[in-house]
GROMACS .gro file of C-alpha atoms in nm:
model
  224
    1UNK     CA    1   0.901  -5.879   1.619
    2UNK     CA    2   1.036  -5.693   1.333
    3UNK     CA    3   0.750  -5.668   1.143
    4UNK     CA    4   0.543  -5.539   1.426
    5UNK     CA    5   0.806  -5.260   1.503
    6UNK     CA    6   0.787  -5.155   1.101
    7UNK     CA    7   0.395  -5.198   1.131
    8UNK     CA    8   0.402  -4.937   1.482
    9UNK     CA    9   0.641  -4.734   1.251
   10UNK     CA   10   0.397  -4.640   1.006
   11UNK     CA   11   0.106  -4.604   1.214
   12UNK     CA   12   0.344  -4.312   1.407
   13UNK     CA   13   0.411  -4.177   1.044
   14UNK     CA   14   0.044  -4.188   0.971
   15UNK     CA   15  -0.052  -4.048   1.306
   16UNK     CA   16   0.189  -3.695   1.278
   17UNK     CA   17   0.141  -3.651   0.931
   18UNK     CA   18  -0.253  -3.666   1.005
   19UNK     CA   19  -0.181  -3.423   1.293
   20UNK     CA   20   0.005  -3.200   1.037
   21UNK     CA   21  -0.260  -3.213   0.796
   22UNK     CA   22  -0.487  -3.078   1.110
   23UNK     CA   23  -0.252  -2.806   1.196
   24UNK     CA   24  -0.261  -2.695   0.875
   25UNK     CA   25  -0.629  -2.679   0.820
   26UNK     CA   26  -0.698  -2.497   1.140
   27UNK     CA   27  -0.404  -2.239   1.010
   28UNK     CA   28  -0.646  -2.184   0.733
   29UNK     CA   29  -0.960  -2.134   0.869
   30UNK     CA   30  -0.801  -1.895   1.133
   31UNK     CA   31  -0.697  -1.670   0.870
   32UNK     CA   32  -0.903  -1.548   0.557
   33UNK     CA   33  -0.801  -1.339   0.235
   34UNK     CA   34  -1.100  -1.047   0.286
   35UNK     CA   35  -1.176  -0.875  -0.025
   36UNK     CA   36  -1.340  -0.582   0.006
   37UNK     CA   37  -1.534  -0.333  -0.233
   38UNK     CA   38  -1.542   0.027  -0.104
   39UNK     CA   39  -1.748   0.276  -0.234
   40UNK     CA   40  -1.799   0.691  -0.206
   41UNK     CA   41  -2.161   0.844  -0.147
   42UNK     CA   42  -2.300   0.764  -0.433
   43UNK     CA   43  -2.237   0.409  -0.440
   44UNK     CA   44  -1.979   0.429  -0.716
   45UNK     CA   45  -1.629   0.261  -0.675
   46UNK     CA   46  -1.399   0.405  -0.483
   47UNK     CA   47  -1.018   0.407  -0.608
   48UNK     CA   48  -0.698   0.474  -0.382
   49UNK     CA   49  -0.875   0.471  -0.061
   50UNK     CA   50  -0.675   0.282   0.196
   51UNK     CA   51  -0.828   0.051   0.484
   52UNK     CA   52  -0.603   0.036   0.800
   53UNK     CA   53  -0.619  -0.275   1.038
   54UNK     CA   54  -0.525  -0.272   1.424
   55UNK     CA   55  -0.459  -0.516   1.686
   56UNK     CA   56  -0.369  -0.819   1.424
   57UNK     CA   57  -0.035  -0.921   1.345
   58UNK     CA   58   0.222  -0.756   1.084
   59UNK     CA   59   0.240  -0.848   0.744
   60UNK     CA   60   0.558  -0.952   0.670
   61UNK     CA   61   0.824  -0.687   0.609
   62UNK     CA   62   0.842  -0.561   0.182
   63UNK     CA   63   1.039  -0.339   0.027
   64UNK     CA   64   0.846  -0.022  -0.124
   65UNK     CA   65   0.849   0.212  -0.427
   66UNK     CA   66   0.745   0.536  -0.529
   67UNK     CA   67   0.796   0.464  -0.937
   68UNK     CA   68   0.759   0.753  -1.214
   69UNK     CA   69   0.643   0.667  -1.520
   70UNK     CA   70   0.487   0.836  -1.757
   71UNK     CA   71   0.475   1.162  -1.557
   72UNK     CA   72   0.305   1.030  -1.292
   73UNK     CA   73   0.404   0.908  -0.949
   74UNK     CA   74   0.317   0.498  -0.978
   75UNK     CA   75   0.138   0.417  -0.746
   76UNK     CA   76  -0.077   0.732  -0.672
   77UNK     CA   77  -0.100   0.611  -0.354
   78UNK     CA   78   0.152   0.411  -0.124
   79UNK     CA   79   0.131   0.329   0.243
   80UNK     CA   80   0.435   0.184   0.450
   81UNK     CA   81   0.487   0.137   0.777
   82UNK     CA   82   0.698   0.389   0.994
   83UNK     CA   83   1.052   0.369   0.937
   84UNK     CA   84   1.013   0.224   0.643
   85UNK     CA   85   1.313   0.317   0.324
   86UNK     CA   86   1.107   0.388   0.047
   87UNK     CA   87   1.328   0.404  -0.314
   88UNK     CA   88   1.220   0.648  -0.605
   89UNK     CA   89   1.299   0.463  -0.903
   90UNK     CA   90   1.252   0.753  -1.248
   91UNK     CA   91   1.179   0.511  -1.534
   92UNK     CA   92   1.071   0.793  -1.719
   93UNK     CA   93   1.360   0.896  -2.033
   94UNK     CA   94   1.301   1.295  -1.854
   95UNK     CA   95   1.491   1.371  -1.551
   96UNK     CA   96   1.243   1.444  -1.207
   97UNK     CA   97   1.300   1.634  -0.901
   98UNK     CA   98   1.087   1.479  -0.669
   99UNK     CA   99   0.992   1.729  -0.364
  100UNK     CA  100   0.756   1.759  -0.046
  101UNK     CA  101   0.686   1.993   0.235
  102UNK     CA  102   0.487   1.788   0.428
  103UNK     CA  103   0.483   1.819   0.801
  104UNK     CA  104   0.537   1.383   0.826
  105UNK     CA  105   0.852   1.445   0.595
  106UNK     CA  106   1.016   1.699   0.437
  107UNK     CA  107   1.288   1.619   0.174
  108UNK     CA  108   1.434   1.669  -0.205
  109UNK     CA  109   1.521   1.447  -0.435
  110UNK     CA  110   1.719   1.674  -0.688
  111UNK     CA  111   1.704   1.568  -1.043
  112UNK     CA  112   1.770   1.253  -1.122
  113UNK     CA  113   1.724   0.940  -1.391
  114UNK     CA  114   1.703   0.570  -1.341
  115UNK     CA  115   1.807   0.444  -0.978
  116UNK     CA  116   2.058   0.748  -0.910
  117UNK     CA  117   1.837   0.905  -0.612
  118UNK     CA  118   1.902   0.761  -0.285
  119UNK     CA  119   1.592   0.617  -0.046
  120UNK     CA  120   1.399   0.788   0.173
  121UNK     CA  121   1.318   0.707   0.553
  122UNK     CA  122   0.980   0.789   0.641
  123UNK     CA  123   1.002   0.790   1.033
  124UNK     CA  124   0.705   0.992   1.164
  125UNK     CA  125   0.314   0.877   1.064
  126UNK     CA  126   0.137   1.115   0.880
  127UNK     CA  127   0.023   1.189   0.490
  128UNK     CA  128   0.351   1.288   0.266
  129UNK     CA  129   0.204   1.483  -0.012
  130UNK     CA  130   0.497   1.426  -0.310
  131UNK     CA  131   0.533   1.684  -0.619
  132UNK     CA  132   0.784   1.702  -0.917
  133UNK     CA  133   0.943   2.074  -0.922
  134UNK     CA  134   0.965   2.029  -1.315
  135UNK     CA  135   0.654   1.859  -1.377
  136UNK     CA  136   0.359   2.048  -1.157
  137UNK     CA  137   0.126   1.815  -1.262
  138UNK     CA  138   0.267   1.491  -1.097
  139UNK     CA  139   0.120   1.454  -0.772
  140UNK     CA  140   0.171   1.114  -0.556
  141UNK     CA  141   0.100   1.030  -0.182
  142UNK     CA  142   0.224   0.847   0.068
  143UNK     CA  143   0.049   0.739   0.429
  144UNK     CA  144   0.274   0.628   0.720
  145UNK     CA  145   0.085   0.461   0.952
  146UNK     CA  146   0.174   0.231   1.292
  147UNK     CA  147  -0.132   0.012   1.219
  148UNK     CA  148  -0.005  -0.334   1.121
  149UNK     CA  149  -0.188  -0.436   0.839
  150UNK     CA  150  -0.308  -0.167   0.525
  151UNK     CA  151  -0.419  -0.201   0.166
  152UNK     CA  152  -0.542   0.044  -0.100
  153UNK     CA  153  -0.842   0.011  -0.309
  154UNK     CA  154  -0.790  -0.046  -0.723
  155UNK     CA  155  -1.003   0.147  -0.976
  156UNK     CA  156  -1.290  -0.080  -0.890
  157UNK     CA  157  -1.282  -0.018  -0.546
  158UNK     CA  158  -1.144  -0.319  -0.447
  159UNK     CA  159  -0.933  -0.397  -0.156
  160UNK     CA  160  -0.740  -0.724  -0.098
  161UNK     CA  161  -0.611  -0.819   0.306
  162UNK     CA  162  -0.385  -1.191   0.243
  163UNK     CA  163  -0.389  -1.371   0.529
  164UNK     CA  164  -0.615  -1.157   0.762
  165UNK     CA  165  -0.635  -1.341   1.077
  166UNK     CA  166  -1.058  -1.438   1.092
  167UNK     CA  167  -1.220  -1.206   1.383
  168UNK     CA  168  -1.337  -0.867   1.396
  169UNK     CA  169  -1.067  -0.520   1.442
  170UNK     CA  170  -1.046  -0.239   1.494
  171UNK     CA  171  -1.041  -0.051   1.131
  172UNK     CA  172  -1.000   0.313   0.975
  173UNK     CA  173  -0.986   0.431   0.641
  174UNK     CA  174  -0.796   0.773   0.483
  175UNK     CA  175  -0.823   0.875   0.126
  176UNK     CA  176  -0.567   1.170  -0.056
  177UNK     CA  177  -0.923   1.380  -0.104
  178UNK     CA  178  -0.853   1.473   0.276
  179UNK     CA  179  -0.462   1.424   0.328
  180UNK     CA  180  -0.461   1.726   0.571
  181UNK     CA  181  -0.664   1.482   0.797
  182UNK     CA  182  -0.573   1.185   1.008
  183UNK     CA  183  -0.706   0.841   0.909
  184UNK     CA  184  -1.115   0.779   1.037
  185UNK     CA  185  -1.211   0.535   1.200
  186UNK     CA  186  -1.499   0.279   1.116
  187UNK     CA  187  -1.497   0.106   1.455
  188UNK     CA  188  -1.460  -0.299   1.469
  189UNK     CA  189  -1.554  -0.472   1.166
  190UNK     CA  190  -1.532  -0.803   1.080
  191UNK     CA  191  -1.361  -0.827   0.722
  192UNK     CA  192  -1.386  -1.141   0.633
  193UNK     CA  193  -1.798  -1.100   0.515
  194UNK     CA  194  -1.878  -1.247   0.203
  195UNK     CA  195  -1.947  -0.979  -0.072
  196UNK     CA  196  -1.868  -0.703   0.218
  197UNK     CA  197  -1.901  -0.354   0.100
  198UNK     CA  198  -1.808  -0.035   0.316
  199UNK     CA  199  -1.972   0.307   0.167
  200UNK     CA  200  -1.762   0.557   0.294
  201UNK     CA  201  -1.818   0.927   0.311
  202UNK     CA  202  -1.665   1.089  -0.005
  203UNK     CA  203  -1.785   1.291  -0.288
  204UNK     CA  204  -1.674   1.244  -0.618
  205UNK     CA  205  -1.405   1.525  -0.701
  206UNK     CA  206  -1.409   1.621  -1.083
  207UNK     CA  207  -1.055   1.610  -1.145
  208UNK     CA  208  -0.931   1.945  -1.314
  209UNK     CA  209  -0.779   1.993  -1.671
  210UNK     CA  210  -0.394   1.981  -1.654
  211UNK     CA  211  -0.241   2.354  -1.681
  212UNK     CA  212   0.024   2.404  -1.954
  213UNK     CA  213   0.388   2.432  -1.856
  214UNK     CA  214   0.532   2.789  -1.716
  215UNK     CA  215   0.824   2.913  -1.952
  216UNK     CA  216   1.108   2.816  -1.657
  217UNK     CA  217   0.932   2.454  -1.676
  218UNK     CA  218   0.991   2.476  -2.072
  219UNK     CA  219   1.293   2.555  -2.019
  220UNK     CA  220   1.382   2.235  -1.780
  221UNK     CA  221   1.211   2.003  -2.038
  222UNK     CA  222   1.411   2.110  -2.317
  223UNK     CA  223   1.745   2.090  -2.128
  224UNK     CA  224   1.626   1.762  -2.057
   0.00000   0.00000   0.00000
């Protein structure tokens, strides 16, 4: 009798961790990781453009940063959700004052090094357009959005969605080239295409030679 009881043992052990094997391969074909390639009007890659995804869940919840380094705002483009705490990090060996006027937030980061300045809430969706009062030519964005899931292209115009549940969503796009407009839509797509590439309608913009330093922004370097 014992034997039999150890023998209808196993087969029960066999049985859920088949069942969990199962579970686990039906996770995986229910959700994909789409990569994307997005391009402008002429077919050439398209860098910092951001693809937004309604109606699937939320990725989980991250913690986000607005890094300087080397002058520039790292990344040139960030999108977080609303509410999100966003911490401006200066790794940079100058001192920044980090500044924007935009209608979706308005605030000052006075100068600063290291990890002194405190985070930011972002709490209304909209484009934050970010500027250093010392250095004029440092120029960073960042998109609050409600939509659940986002990414933002790399300089070969290619966008990575983990976990994207399989199906076809809603999904809009917004690039910094038009940050005084509200995200576009591209109606329901479904992302998980093999090789999928979405042209979208953009121009190249030849980017413009920097402009030397004013004498008051001399003077803020060299007390630096």
């Amino acid at each position: 009798m014992r034997k039999v009881r150890d023998v209808g043992r196993i087969s029960r052990f066999w049985l859920r961790f088949g069942l969990l094997l199962l579970a686990q391969a039906l996770l995986l074909e229910s959700s994909l990781a789409a990569q994307i390639r997005l391009t402008d009007e002429t077919g050439a890659p398209l860098a910092n453009a951001v693809l937004l995804i309604d109606g699937v869940p939320p990725a989980p919840n991250d913690s986000y940063v607005m890094d300087q380094v080397d002058r520039q705002f790292r990344p040139h483009v960030l999108v977080v959700p609303v509410g999100a705490r966003v911490d401006f990090p200066n790794s940079d060996d100058v001192r920044h004052h980090v500044y924007s006027f935009s209608e979706a937030k308005s605030f000052e980061l006075r100068l600063f090094n290291g990890m002194d300045a405190p985070p930011v809430t972002f709490d209304q969706a909209g484009a934050v357009v970010l500027g250093c009062n010392i250095h004029d030519a440092m120029v960073g964005y960042i998109l609050v959005t409600g939509s659940p899931r986002f990414a933002v292209s790399d300089a070969s115009g290619r966008v990575s969605l983990p976990d994207l549940p399989a199906g076809t969503w809603p999904v809009s796009w917004w690039h910094p080239s038009r940050f005084q407009q509200a995200p576009a839509s591209l109606g329901e797509l479904d992302l998980g295409q093999d090789g999928l590439v979405v042209s979208l309608p953009l121009t190249p913009v030849p980017e413009e030679p920097a402009q030397p330093l004013s004498p008051l922004q001399q003077r803020f370097k060299s007390a630096q």
